[in-house]
Coordinates of C-alpha atoms and ligand atoms in Angstrom, one line a residue:
M155 CA 104.9 104.3 115.7
C156 CA 108.1 106.5 116.5
G157 CA 107.7 110.8 117.7
I158 CA 109.4 113.3 116.0
V159 CA 109.3 117.0 116.9
G160 CA 111.9 120.1 114.7
Y161 CA 111.4 123.6 116.7
I162 CA 112.9 126.8 115.3
G163 CA 112.7 129.7 117.1
K164 CA 114.8 132.0 120.2
Q165 CA 112.7 130.1 123.0
K166 CA 115.2 127.8 124.4
T167 CA 115.1 124.9 121.5
V168 CA 116.0 122.4 123.9
D169 CA 113.5 122.6 126.1
I170 CA 111.3 122.5 123.9
L171 CA 112.1 119.3 121.5
L172 CA 112.0 118.0 125.2
D173 CA 108.4 118.4 126.3
G174 CA 107.0 117.3 122.2
L175 CA 109.1 114.2 123.4
K176 CA 107.4 114.2 127.0
E177 CA 104.4 114.1 124.6
L178 CA 105.2 112.1 121.7
E179 CA 106.7 109.2 124.4
Y180 CA 103.4 107.3 124.8
R181 CA 104.4 106.1 121.0
G182 CA 107.7 104.1 121.6
Y183 CA 109.7 103.8 124.1
D184 CA 113.8 102.2 123.5
S185 CA 115.6 105.5 123.0
A186 CA 115.0 109.4 122.0
G187 CA 117.9 112.0 121.0
I188 CA 117.4 116.2 119.5
A189 CA 120.8 117.8 117.6
L190 CA 120.7 121.0 117.7
L191 CA 121.8 123.6 115.6
N192 CA 123.7 126.4 116.3
C193 CA 125.3 129.4 113.9
E194 CA 126.9 126.1 112.2
K195 CA 127.2 124.0 115.6
I196 CA 125.3 120.5 115.7
S197 CA 125.2 119.0 118.9
V198 CA 123.2 115.9 119.3
Y199 CA 122.1 114.1 122.5
K200 CA 120.9 110.2 123.3
A201 CA 119.8 108.1 125.2
L202 CA 118.8 104.5 125.4
G203 CA 115.4 103.7 127.0
K204 CA 112.8 106.2 128.9
L205 CA 112.7 110.3 127.7
S206 CA 113.8 110.3 131.1
N207 CA 117.5 109.3 130.6
L208 CA 117.8 112.0 127.6
E209 CA 117.4 114.1 130.0
E210 CA 119.3 113.1 132.6
K211 CA 122.7 113.0 130.1
I212 CA 121.2 116.9 128.8
Q213 CA 121.5 118.1 131.9
H214 CA 125.5 116.9 132.8
S215 CA 126.3 118.4 129.6
N216 CA 127.6 121.8 129.2
L217 CA 125.1 122.8 126.7
C218 CA 125.0 126.2 124.5
A219 CA 122.4 128.8 125.7
S220 CA 120.9 129.7 122.9
Y221 CA 119.6 127.6 119.5
D222 CA 119.3 128.3 115.9
L223 CA 116.7 125.3 116.1
G224 CA 116.7 121.4 116.3
I225 CA 115.2 118.7 115.7
G226 CA 113.8 115.7 118.2
H227 CA 113.1 111.6 117.9
T228 CA 110.8 109.4 120.5
R229 CA 111.6 105.6 119.4
W230 CA 110.1 103.1 118.4
A231 CA 112.2 100.6 117.4
T232 CA 111.6 99.0 113.4
H233 CA 115.1 98.3 111.7
G234 CA 118.3 97.6 114.5
K235 CA 117.7 96.5 117.8
P236 CA 117.3 99.0 120.6
T237 CA 120.4 101.0 121.3
E238 CA 122.3 103.9 120.4
L239 CA 124.7 103.8 118.0
N240 CA 120.5 103.2 116.3
A241 CA 118.7 106.1 118.5
H242 CA 117.7 109.2 115.8
P243 CA 118.7 111.9 114.5
H244 CA 120.6 110.2 112.1
L245 CA 124.1 111.4 111.6
G246 CA 126.0 111.4 107.8
E247 CA 129.4 113.9 107.7
Y248 CA 127.3 117.0 108.1
S249 CA 123.9 117.0 108.6
Y250 CA 121.3 114.9 110.7
V251 CA 118.4 113.3 110.0
V252 CA 114.8 111.9 112.4
H253 CA 112.2 109.4 110.6
N254 CA 109.3 108.3 112.0
G255 CA 108.4 105.0 109.0
I256 CA 109.9 102.3 106.8
I257 CA 112.5 102.7 104.0
E258 CA 111.5 99.6 102.5
N259 CA 113.8 99.7 99.4
Y260 CA 117.7 101.3 102.0
K261 CA 119.0 97.4 101.9
E262 CA 119.6 98.4 97.3
L263 CA 120.6 102.6 98.2
K264 CA 123.2 101.4 100.9
E265 CA 124.3 99.3 98.7
E266 CA 125.1 102.3 96.4
L267 CA 126.2 105.2 98.5
L268 CA 128.9 101.9 99.8
S269 CA 129.4 101.2 97.3
H270 CA 130.2 105.8 96.6
G271 CA 132.2 105.9 99.4
H272 CA 129.5 106.3 102.9
K273 CA 130.0 105.3 105.7
F274 CA 127.8 103.3 107.6
V275 CA 127.0 102.8 111.9
S276 CA 124.3 101.6 112.0
Q277 CA 122.1 99.0 111.3
T278 CA 118.9 101.4 110.7
D279 CA 117.1 102.2 107.2
T280 CA 116.6 105.5 108.4
E281 CA 120.5 106.1 108.1
V282 CA 120.6 106.2 104.4
I283 CA 118.0 109.1 104.7
V284 CA 120.9 111.0 105.7
H285 CA 124.0 109.5 103.1
L286 CA 122.0 110.4 99.9
F287 CA 121.1 113.8 101.0
E288 CA 125.0 114.3 101.4
Y289 CA 125.9 112.4 98.6
Y290 CA 123.4 114.8 96.7
Q291 CA 123.9 117.9 98.5
N292 CA 127.6 117.4 97.6
Q293 CA 127.4 117.0 94.1
F294 CA 125.1 120.3 93.8
N295 CA 126.0 122.0 96.5
D296 CA 122.5 122.9 97.3
C297 CA 120.0 121.9 99.6
T298 CA 116.7 122.3 98.4
Q299 CA 117.6 120.3 94.7
A300 CA 119.8 117.6 97.5
F301 CA 116.5 117.1 99.4
Q302 CA 114.0 116.5 96.5
S303 CA 116.4 114.5 94.8
T304 CA 116.4 112.0 98.3
I305 CA 112.7 112.5 99.0
K306 CA 112.8 111.3 95.6
R307 CA 115.1 108.2 95.7
L308 CA 112.3 106.6 99.0
E309 CA 110.1 103.8 98.9
G310 CA 107.7 103.4 101.3
A311 CA 106.3 104.9 104.3
Y312 CA 107.8 108.0 106.1
S313 CA 108.2 111.1 107.6
I314 CA 111.1 113.8 108.0
L315 CA 113.2 116.4 109.7
L316 CA 116.1 116.9 108.1
I317 CA 118.6 119.6 109.4
S318 CA 122.6 120.3 107.6
K319 CA 125.6 122.3 108.1
A320 CA 124.9 123.1 104.4
C321 CA 122.1 125.7 104.9
P322 CA 122.3 126.1 108.8
H323 CA 119.3 128.2 109.3
S324 CA 116.6 125.7 107.7
I325 CA 114.5 122.6 108.5
Y326 CA 113.4 120.3 105.9
F327 CA 110.4 118.1 106.3
F328 CA 108.6 115.6 103.9
K329 CA 105.7 113.8 104.7
H330 CA 104.9 110.3 103.0
G331 CA 102.8 108.5 104.7
S332 CA 103.8 108.7 108.3
P333 CA 101.7 112.1 110.1
L334 CA 103.8 115.3 110.5
I335 CA 102.2 118.4 111.3
V336 CA 103.9 122.5 110.3
A337 CA 103.1 125.0 112.5
R338 CA 103.2 128.3 112.6
G339 CA 104.5 129.3 116.0
N340 CA 103.0 132.1 118.9
N341 CA 105.8 134.1 118.9
E342 CA 107.2 136.1 115.9
N343 CA 109.7 133.8 113.7
E344 CA 109.3 130.4 115.1
V345 CA 108.1 127.1 113.5
L346 CA 107.7 124.0 114.8
F347 CA 107.2 120.2 113.7
A348 CA 105.9 117.7 114.7
S349 CA 104.5 113.6 114.2
S350 CA 100.8 114.9 115.8
D351 CA 99.8 117.6 117.8
A352 CA 99.6 117.0 121.6
P353 CA 103.3 118.9 120.9
L354 CA 102.0 121.5 120.2
I355 CA 99.3 122.7 121.7
G356 CA 99.5 126.1 123.3
L357 CA 102.5 125.8 121.3
C358 CA 100.7 127.6 118.5
S359 CA 97.2 127.8 116.7
E360 CA 97.8 127.5 112.9
V361 CA 98.6 124.3 112.1
V362 CA 99.6 122.4 108.2
Y363 CA 98.7 118.6 108.1
L364 CA 100.7 117.7 105.5
E365 CA 98.9 115.4 103.2
D366 CA 101.2 112.8 101.1
G367 CA 104.1 113.7 98.9
F368 CA 103.8 117.2 100.9
G369 CA 107.6 118.7 102.6
G370 CA 109.0 121.7 102.2
V371 CA 111.5 123.6 104.0
A372 CA 111.7 126.1 107.4
S373 CA 113.1 128.8 108.9
K374 CA 113.1 132.2 110.4
E375 CA 112.4 133.5 107.6
G376 CA 108.4 131.8 107.4
I377 CA 107.9 128.0 105.9
V378 CA 108.4 127.5 101.7
F379 CA 106.1 124.1 100.5
F380 CA 107.5 122.6 97.9
N381 CA 103.4 122.5 96.6
E382 CA 102.3 125.9 98.1
A383 CA 98.7 126.1 96.0
L384 CA 97.8 122.7 97.6
V385 CA 99.0 123.3 101.4
S386 CA 95.8 124.1 104.3
W387 CA 96.5 125.4 107.0
S388 CA 93.8 124.4 110.1
S389 CA 93.2 125.3 113.9
L390 CA 94.0 123.4 116.8
P391 CA 92.7 123.4 120.0
T392 CA 95.1 126.3 122.5
S393 CA 94.4 123.8 126.4
K394 CA 96.1 120.8 127.1
Q395 CA 94.7 119.9 130.2
F396 CA 93.1 117.7 129.4
A397 CA 96.3 115.2 129.1
Q398 CA 98.3 115.0 132.1
K399 CA 96.9 112.3 134.9
E400 CA 95.4 114.3 137.8
G401 CA 95.9 112.6 140.4
F402 CA 95.7 108.4 138.1
R403 CA 98.8 106.1 139.1
F404 CA 98.9 105.9 135.1
F405 CA 96.9 107.3 132.2
M406 CA 95.2 103.6 132.0
E407 CA 93.7 104.2 135.3
K408 CA 92.5 107.9 135.1
E409 CA 91.3 106.5 131.2
I410 CA 89.2 103.2 132.4
Y411 CA 87.5 105.4 134.9
E412 CA 86.9 108.4 132.1
Q413 CA 84.6 106.2 130.4
S414 CA 81.5 107.3 131.3
N415 CA 82.1 111.2 131.2
V416 CA 82.9 110.4 127.4
V417 CA 80.5 108.0 126.2
S418 CA 78.4 110.8 127.0
D419 CA 80.5 113.1 125.0
T420 CA 80.5 110.1 122.7
M421 CA 76.0 109.9 122.4
L422 CA 76.4 114.2 122.5
G423 CA 73.8 115.4 120.3
R424 CA 74.1 111.4 118.5
I425 CA 71.1 110.4 119.9
F426 CA 67.0 111.7 120.6
D427 CA 64.0 109.4 121.7
N428 CA 62.5 107.4 118.3
S429 CA 66.0 108.2 116.2
I430 CA 69.5 107.8 116.3
A431 CA 71.8 111.3 114.1
F432 CA 74.7 111.2 113.3
D433 CA 75.2 115.4 111.2
E434 CA 78.1 113.2 109.8
L435 CA 76.8 110.7 107.2
N436 CA 74.1 111.6 104.3
A437 CA 71.1 109.8 104.4
S438 CA 71.3 108.1 101.2
L439 CA 75.0 106.6 102.3
M440 CA 73.1 103.3 103.0
E441 CA 71.0 103.4 99.6
G442 CA 72.3 100.3 97.2
I443 CA 74.4 98.3 99.9
R444 CA 73.7 94.5 100.9
E445 CA 76.9 94.2 103.1
I446 CA 78.8 96.0 105.9
K447 CA 82.9 95.5 106.1
I448 CA 84.5 95.9 108.7
C449 CA 88.3 96.3 108.8
A450 CA 90.8 97.0 112.2
C451 CA 93.7 95.9 113.8
G452 CA 93.8 94.5 117.8
T453 CA 91.2 96.8 120.2
S454 CA 89.6 98.8 117.2
Y455 CA 89.8 95.2 115.5
H456 CA 87.4 93.8 118.9
A457 CA 85.0 96.9 118.7
G458 CA 84.9 96.0 114.9
L459 CA 83.7 91.8 116.1
T460 CA 81.1 93.0 118.8
A461 CA 79.5 94.9 115.9
S462 CA 79.1 93.3 113.4
Y463 CA 76.7 91.0 116.2
L464 CA 75.0 94.3 116.5
F465 CA 74.4 95.1 112.5
E466 CA 73.3 92.0 111.5
R467 CA 70.6 91.8 114.5
L468 CA 69.5 94.6 114.6
A469 CA 70.2 96.6 111.5
K470 CA 69.8 92.8 109.5
V471 CA 72.8 93.3 106.9
K472 CA 75.3 90.1 106.2
C473 CA 78.4 91.8 108.2
S474 CA 82.5 90.6 108.0
V475 CA 85.4 91.8 110.2
E476 CA 88.7 91.7 109.4
I477 CA 92.2 92.4 110.2
A478 CA 93.2 94.8 108.5
S479 CA 96.9 93.6 107.3
E480 CA 95.5 90.0 106.8
F481 CA 92.9 91.4 103.8
R482 CA 95.4 94.1 102.1
Y483 CA 97.7 90.8 101.1
K484 CA 94.5 88.1 100.6
E485 CA 93.5 89.5 97.7
P486 CA 89.9 90.1 98.4
L487 CA 86.2 90.1 96.4
L488 CA 85.1 93.4 96.7
S489 CA 82.2 94.3 95.4
N490 CA 79.7 98.2 95.4
D491 CA 77.0 96.9 97.0
T492 CA 79.8 96.3 99.9
L493 CA 80.1 98.8 102.4
F494 CA 83.5 99.1 104.1
I495 CA 83.8 100.6 107.9
V496 CA 87.3 100.8 109.3
I497 CA 87.9 101.4 113.1
S498 CA 90.8 103.6 114.5
Q499 CA 91.3 105.6 117.8
S500 CA 95.1 106.2 115.8
G501 CA 93.5 106.6 113.1
E502 CA 96.9 106.5 111.1
T503 CA 97.4 102.8 111.5
A504 CA 99.0 101.1 108.4
D505 CA 98.1 98.4 107.0
T506 CA 94.0 99.4 108.4
L507 CA 94.8 103.2 106.2
E508 CA 96.5 100.6 103.1
A509 CA 93.5 98.7 104.0
L510 CA 90.7 101.2 102.9
K511 CA 92.6 103.3 99.9
M512 CA 92.1 99.9 99.1
A513 CA 88.5 99.9 98.8
K514 CA 88.2 103.4 97.7
K515 CA 90.2 102.6 94.3
N516 CA 87.7 99.8 94.8
G517 CA 85.2 102.3 94.1
L518 CA 83.0 100.5 97.8
K519 CA 81.5 103.8 100.1
S520 CA 83.4 103.9 103.3
I521 CA 83.3 105.2 106.5
V522 CA 86.3 105.6 109.4
V523 CA 85.0 105.3 113.0
C524 CA 88.2 107.4 114.3
N525 CA 89.4 109.3 118.0
V526 CA 91.3 112.0 116.1
D527 CA 90.1 113.8 113.7
N528 CA 92.7 115.1 111.3
S529 CA 94.7 111.5 111.3
S530 CA 95.2 110.4 107.7
M531 CA 92.2 107.6 107.9
T532 CA 89.4 110.8 108.1
R533 CA 90.7 112.6 105.6
V534 CA 90.5 109.1 103.5
A535 CA 87.1 108.0 104.6
D536 CA 84.3 108.7 102.2
Y537 CA 82.3 109.9 106.0
A538 CA 84.6 109.8 109.6
I539 CA 82.6 109.3 112.7
L540 CA 84.3 111.0 115.5
T541 CA 83.9 109.0 118.5
R542 CA 85.1 111.7 121.0
A543 CA 86.6 109.5 123.7
G544 CA 89.7 113.0 123.4
I545 CA 94.0 111.9 124.0
E546 CA 94.2 108.3 124.6
K547 CA 98.0 108.1 126.4
G548 CA 98.2 104.6 128.0
V549 CA 99.0 102.7 125.3
A550 CA 96.7 99.8 126.7
S551 CA 93.2 101.1 124.7
T552 CA 90.5 101.8 127.6
K553 CA 88.4 104.7 126.3
A554 CA 89.1 104.0 122.6
F555 CA 87.2 101.0 123.2
S556 CA 84.6 101.6 124.1
T557 CA 83.4 104.6 122.6
Q558 CA 83.7 102.7 119.1
V559 CA 81.4 99.8 120.5
V560 CA 78.9 102.9 121.1
V561 CA 79.5 104.1 117.7
L562 CA 78.8 101.6 116.5
W563 CA 76.7 100.3 118.5
M564 CA 74.7 103.7 117.5
L565 CA 75.8 103.0 113.5
A566 CA 73.9 99.6 113.9
L567 CA 70.4 101.7 114.5
Y568 CA 71.0 103.5 112.8
F569 CA 71.0 101.4 109.8
A570 CA 68.4 99.5 111.3
K571 CA 65.4 102.2 111.5
Y572 CA 66.9 103.5 107.7
K573 CA 66.2 100.3 106.4
K574 CA 63.3 99.5 108.8
S575 CA 64.4 96.0 110.0
I576 CA 63.4 97.5 113.6
D577 CA 60.5 98.3 115.0
T578 CA 59.3 101.2 117.5
Q579 CA 59.6 99.3 120.4
T580 CA 62.8 97.9 120.8
L581 CA 64.2 101.3 118.9
Q582 CA 63.4 102.7 122.0
N583 CA 64.5 99.9 124.2
E584 CA 67.9 100.1 122.5
I585 CA 68.2 103.9 122.8
H586 CA 67.1 104.1 126.5
A587 CA 70.3 101.3 126.5
L588 CA 72.5 103.3 124.8
R589 CA 71.5 105.8 127.3
E590 CA 72.4 103.8 130.6
V591 CA 76.5 103.5 129.5
P592 CA 77.8 106.3 130.6
S593 CA 76.3 104.7 134.4
A594 CA 77.2 101.2 133.2
L595 CA 81.2 101.6 133.0
L596 CA 81.4 104.0 136.1
V597 CA 83.8 102.5 138.1
T598 CA 82.7 101.8 141.5
N599 CA 85.3 101.8 144.7
S600 CA 83.9 98.5 146.0
V601 CA 84.9 96.9 141.9
H602 CA 87.9 98.4 142.4
E603 CA 89.4 96.9 145.5
R604 CA 87.8 93.6 144.7
T605 CA 90.3 93.1 141.4
K606 CA 93.4 94.5 143.2
R607 CA 92.7 92.0 145.6
L608 CA 92.2 88.9 143.6
S609 CA 94.8 89.9 141.5
K610 CA 97.6 88.8 143.5
R611 CA 95.7 85.3 142.9
Y612 CA 96.5 85.2 139.7
L613 CA 99.9 86.4 138.7
H614 CA 101.4 82.3 138.8
G615 CA 99.7 79.8 135.8
H616 CA 100.7 78.6 132.6
G617 CA 97.8 80.7 130.8
F618 CA 94.8 82.8 131.2
F619 CA 91.0 81.6 129.3
F620 CA 88.5 84.7 129.1
I621 CA 85.7 82.8 127.4
G622 CA 82.4 84.5 126.6
R623 CA 79.6 84.2 123.5
D624 CA 78.3 85.9 121.4
V625 CA 79.1 90.0 122.1
F626 CA 81.3 88.5 124.7
F627 CA 82.8 86.2 123.0
P628 CA 84.7 89.8 121.3
L629 CA 85.4 91.1 124.9
A630 CA 87.2 88.0 126.1
L631 CA 89.8 88.4 123.1
E632 CA 89.8 92.6 124.2
G633 CA 89.9 90.9 128.3
A634 CA 93.2 88.3 127.2
L635 CA 94.8 91.3 125.4
K636 CA 94.8 94.2 127.5
L637 CA 96.2 90.7 130.0
K638 CA 98.7 90.3 127.2
E639 CA 100.0 93.8 126.9
I640 CA 100.8 94.5 130.4
S641 CA 101.4 91.7 131.9
Y642 CA 103.3 89.8 130.0
L643 CA 101.4 86.5 131.1
H644 CA 100.2 84.1 128.0
A645 CA 96.4 84.4 128.1
E646 CA 93.6 83.7 124.8
G647 CA 90.5 85.3 124.3
Y648 CA 88.1 81.7 123.2
P649 CA 84.5 81.0 122.4
A650 CA 83.0 79.6 125.4
G651 CA 81.4 77.1 123.4
E652 CA 84.4 76.3 121.4
M653 CA 86.8 74.6 124.9
K654 CA 85.1 71.9 124.4
H655 CA 86.8 71.4 120.6
G656 CA 91.0 71.1 122.3
P657 CA 92.1 74.5 124.5
I658 CA 89.7 72.2 126.9
A659 CA 92.7 69.7 127.4
L660 CA 94.9 72.7 128.6
A661 CA 92.3 72.6 132.1
D662 CA 93.7 72.3 135.1
P663 CA 93.9 74.0 138.1
E664 CA 96.6 75.7 136.7
L665 CA 95.4 76.9 133.5
F666 CA 92.6 80.5 134.8
T667 CA 89.6 80.9 133.4
I668 CA 88.0 84.0 133.0
A669 CA 84.2 83.5 132.5
L670 CA 81.8 86.9 131.6
M671 CA 78.7 85.4 132.8
P672 CA 75.9 88.1 131.5
Q673 CA 72.5 87.2 132.7
N674 CA 70.6 88.2 129.6
L675 CA 72.6 85.9 127.3
L676 CA 72.6 82.5 126.2
Y677 CA 73.5 82.0 130.8
D678 CA 72.7 78.8 130.9
K679 CA 74.9 77.7 127.9
I680 CA 77.7 79.1 128.8
K681 CA 77.3 78.2 132.3
S682 CA 77.7 74.8 131.1
N683 CA 80.6 76.1 129.3
V684 CA 82.6 76.9 131.9
E685 CA 81.7 73.2 135.1
E686 CA 82.8 71.6 132.0
L687 CA 85.9 73.3 132.9
S688 CA 85.2 72.7 136.0
A689 CA 84.7 69.6 136.1
R690 CA 88.3 69.4 134.9
D691 CA 90.3 72.1 137.7
S692 CA 90.9 74.2 135.5
T693 CA 90.7 77.6 138.6
I694 CA 87.8 79.7 137.9
C695 CA 87.1 83.7 138.3
A696 CA 83.5 83.6 136.6
I697 CA 82.3 87.6 136.0
S698 CA 78.8 87.9 136.4
P699 CA 76.1 89.7 138.7
L700 CA 75.1 86.3 139.0
S701 CA 76.0 83.7 141.7
F702 CA 78.2 80.4 140.9
E703 CA 78.5 78.3 143.2
L704 CA 81.8 76.0 140.5
A705 CA 84.1 79.5 140.1
D706 CA 87.3 79.8 142.6
D707 CA 87.4 83.9 142.3
F708 CA 83.9 85.5 142.2
I709 CA 83.3 89.6 140.1
P710 CA 79.3 91.4 141.1
T711 CA 78.6 92.4 138.5
N712 CA 75.1 94.2 139.0
L713 CA 72.2 93.5 137.4
K714 CA 71.5 95.0 134.8
N715 CA 68.0 94.7 131.5
H716 CA 70.5 94.7 129.0
Y717 CA 73.1 92.8 127.3
M718 CA 74.8 95.5 125.7
L719 CA 75.1 97.0 129.2
E720 CA 77.1 94.1 131.1
F721 CA 79.1 94.2 128.1
F722 CA 80.5 97.0 129.2
E723 CA 80.1 96.9 133.2
M724 CA 82.2 93.7 132.8
L725 CA 84.5 95.3 129.8
V726 CA 85.8 97.6 132.5
V727 CA 86.1 95.1 135.5
L728 CA 88.7 93.0 133.3
Q729 CA 90.7 96.6 132.3
L730 CA 91.0 96.8 136.0
F731 CA 91.9 93.3 136.8
S732 CA 95.1 93.2 134.0
M733 CA 96.1 96.7 135.5
E734 CA 96.0 96.0 138.5
I735 CA 98.1 92.6 137.8
S736 CA 100.4 94.7 136.0
V737 CA 101.1 97.1 138.7
R738 CA 102.2 93.4 141.1
L739 CA 104.3 92.4 139.4
G740 CA 106.4 95.5 139.2
N741 CA 105.8 96.3 135.0
D742 CA 104.8 100.2 133.8
V743 CA 101.4 99.7 132.5
D744 CA 101.6 103.1 130.5
M745 CA 104.8 102.2 128.6
P746 CA 104.4 98.4 128.5
R747 CA 107.7 96.6 126.9
N748 CA 108.0 96.3 122.9
L749 CA 104.1 98.3 122.3
A750 CA 104.0 102.3 120.2
K751 CA 100.9 103.8 120.5
S752 CA 100.1 104.0 117.3
V753 CA 101.7 101.6 114.6
T754 CA 102.4 104.0 111.5
V755 CA 104.3 100.3 109.8
E756 CA 103.4 97.2 108.1
Ligands
F6R1082 C1 95.6 97.4 122.2 C2 96.0 98.2 121.3 C3 96.2 98.0 120.1 C4 95.7 99.0 118.7 C5 96.0 98.3 117.6 C6 95.1 99.8 116.2 O1 95.2 97.9 123.3 O2 96.0 99.4 121.6 O3 96.2 97.2 119.9 O4 93.9 98.6 119.1 O5 97.6 99.3 117.6 O6 95.3 100.9 116.6 P1 94.2 101.5 116.0 O7 93.2 102.1 117.2 O8 94.8 103.2 116.0 O9 94.2 101.9 114.3

């Protein structure tokens, strides 16, 4: 959700800002903009749509050779349509701001500022920040006092960078609810800012992941934090190579192919012949726990749903799963014999983060299963288990999901062993199956080619039903979500046995049913459900290791001896299938319309 960057130093400011925004563009690409400050003169460039439009605009302009500092933004629209006027940085009379998040009380503030004669040009919530700053600056003639007074008035979630001709050598910054990192650059007198660490890698080695309520002012003389004593510096990796496409057409494609390798990292040092180990957890964690509650959004929610089957089946612990945005406002009854698990690729999703905070406030023990170390959730939860998937850049999540499911499967076995709810032989069989996950996730030429060829038959029609039972139901949900988000076709994931309770009324040749038919779990049951749909003329594409004569199309998977291995093999098929449909429709696979990678607003 929006990305922000900032730079103070002697390198070419415009290049540093554009390179940084490139790393963040997957977070939002409705518009982009930068503001550059040199000797009290501010130059601003904004463009609608992707960053390449901004780059083009800058190439054709008369850029000055050097700038002392600058701020930049890539936007995912919340308040106000994606237009150039609504693009950041936003201007007052003599200052500019970039902002990630939402200012909830912007209407009241705008009314107040209008009554003081301030003029607004955009429909955004952000514009009030810069006007409020100038209102106080005009009163106090002191930028620090003006900035701090501004912050005190803002409600909502935000990270902010602000520059002003009134203090032309400084960038003011503040974090509350949305992520922001401050870094000391590799060169002398250099300061960098970014809303995630990707733009900073290679440019600096020391960073502060700001906590909520932290801010300050930076200049080439250094960084002054408003709450200096509480700031802690940490280090960053120095290599950037893991975030490139490496010859694949899209990040999504690269990330699908990568899954087989990254799940090995996920398991590294965590699985042994007769046990699962998590160094991050404390053995006493499960003491007094009678129930598990999982909370997440989107794809991570689907991983949670999958885990609920595994927690109950293997660890024999009652488990419920909630969509974070629903959980927050339902006035849930929470008791401290419940272990609260949140799942998040980014660790920043606003609803999941707030749900986690709510659980903590109610005294529940908490675990986050997360891909981003040092993200907000890893800092709030009692325990953080990292999925180790590496940076995920495709907006449609792939390797984050497979690594989440692997972590959760291991966690179910870890709890099962602790609770003695599993016999040694079953535990060994499960661990043996876990070791096979990397090969189940391997993308073969034949599967990729088959999904490519089949994709051309599934471009039209009035909708898709992805159906499955047990863990293949959340997998069906995930298959449908992948298709929706990158192909813009209507798709639903459904429990196969539930079709006859209503949705089967939609069946006709233009209704495409993607049936997940594993050999090792309820095969006969799902077969009858698919037969019912076939009898009503729905077009059936079966994904199964067993041939199915009623299928119009068939994607064969390999025979396996564990249903979870079938799960992972089918996952790859579904990811490739949606990607190839999206390619045929001419869509932007990595940056689908209306979406953003990390949803840091409610
Ligand atoms: C779908 C997708 C989203 C995310 C959701 C939660 O492909 O990426 O549905 O899964 O926004 O994000 P995280 O996992 O970062 O909390």
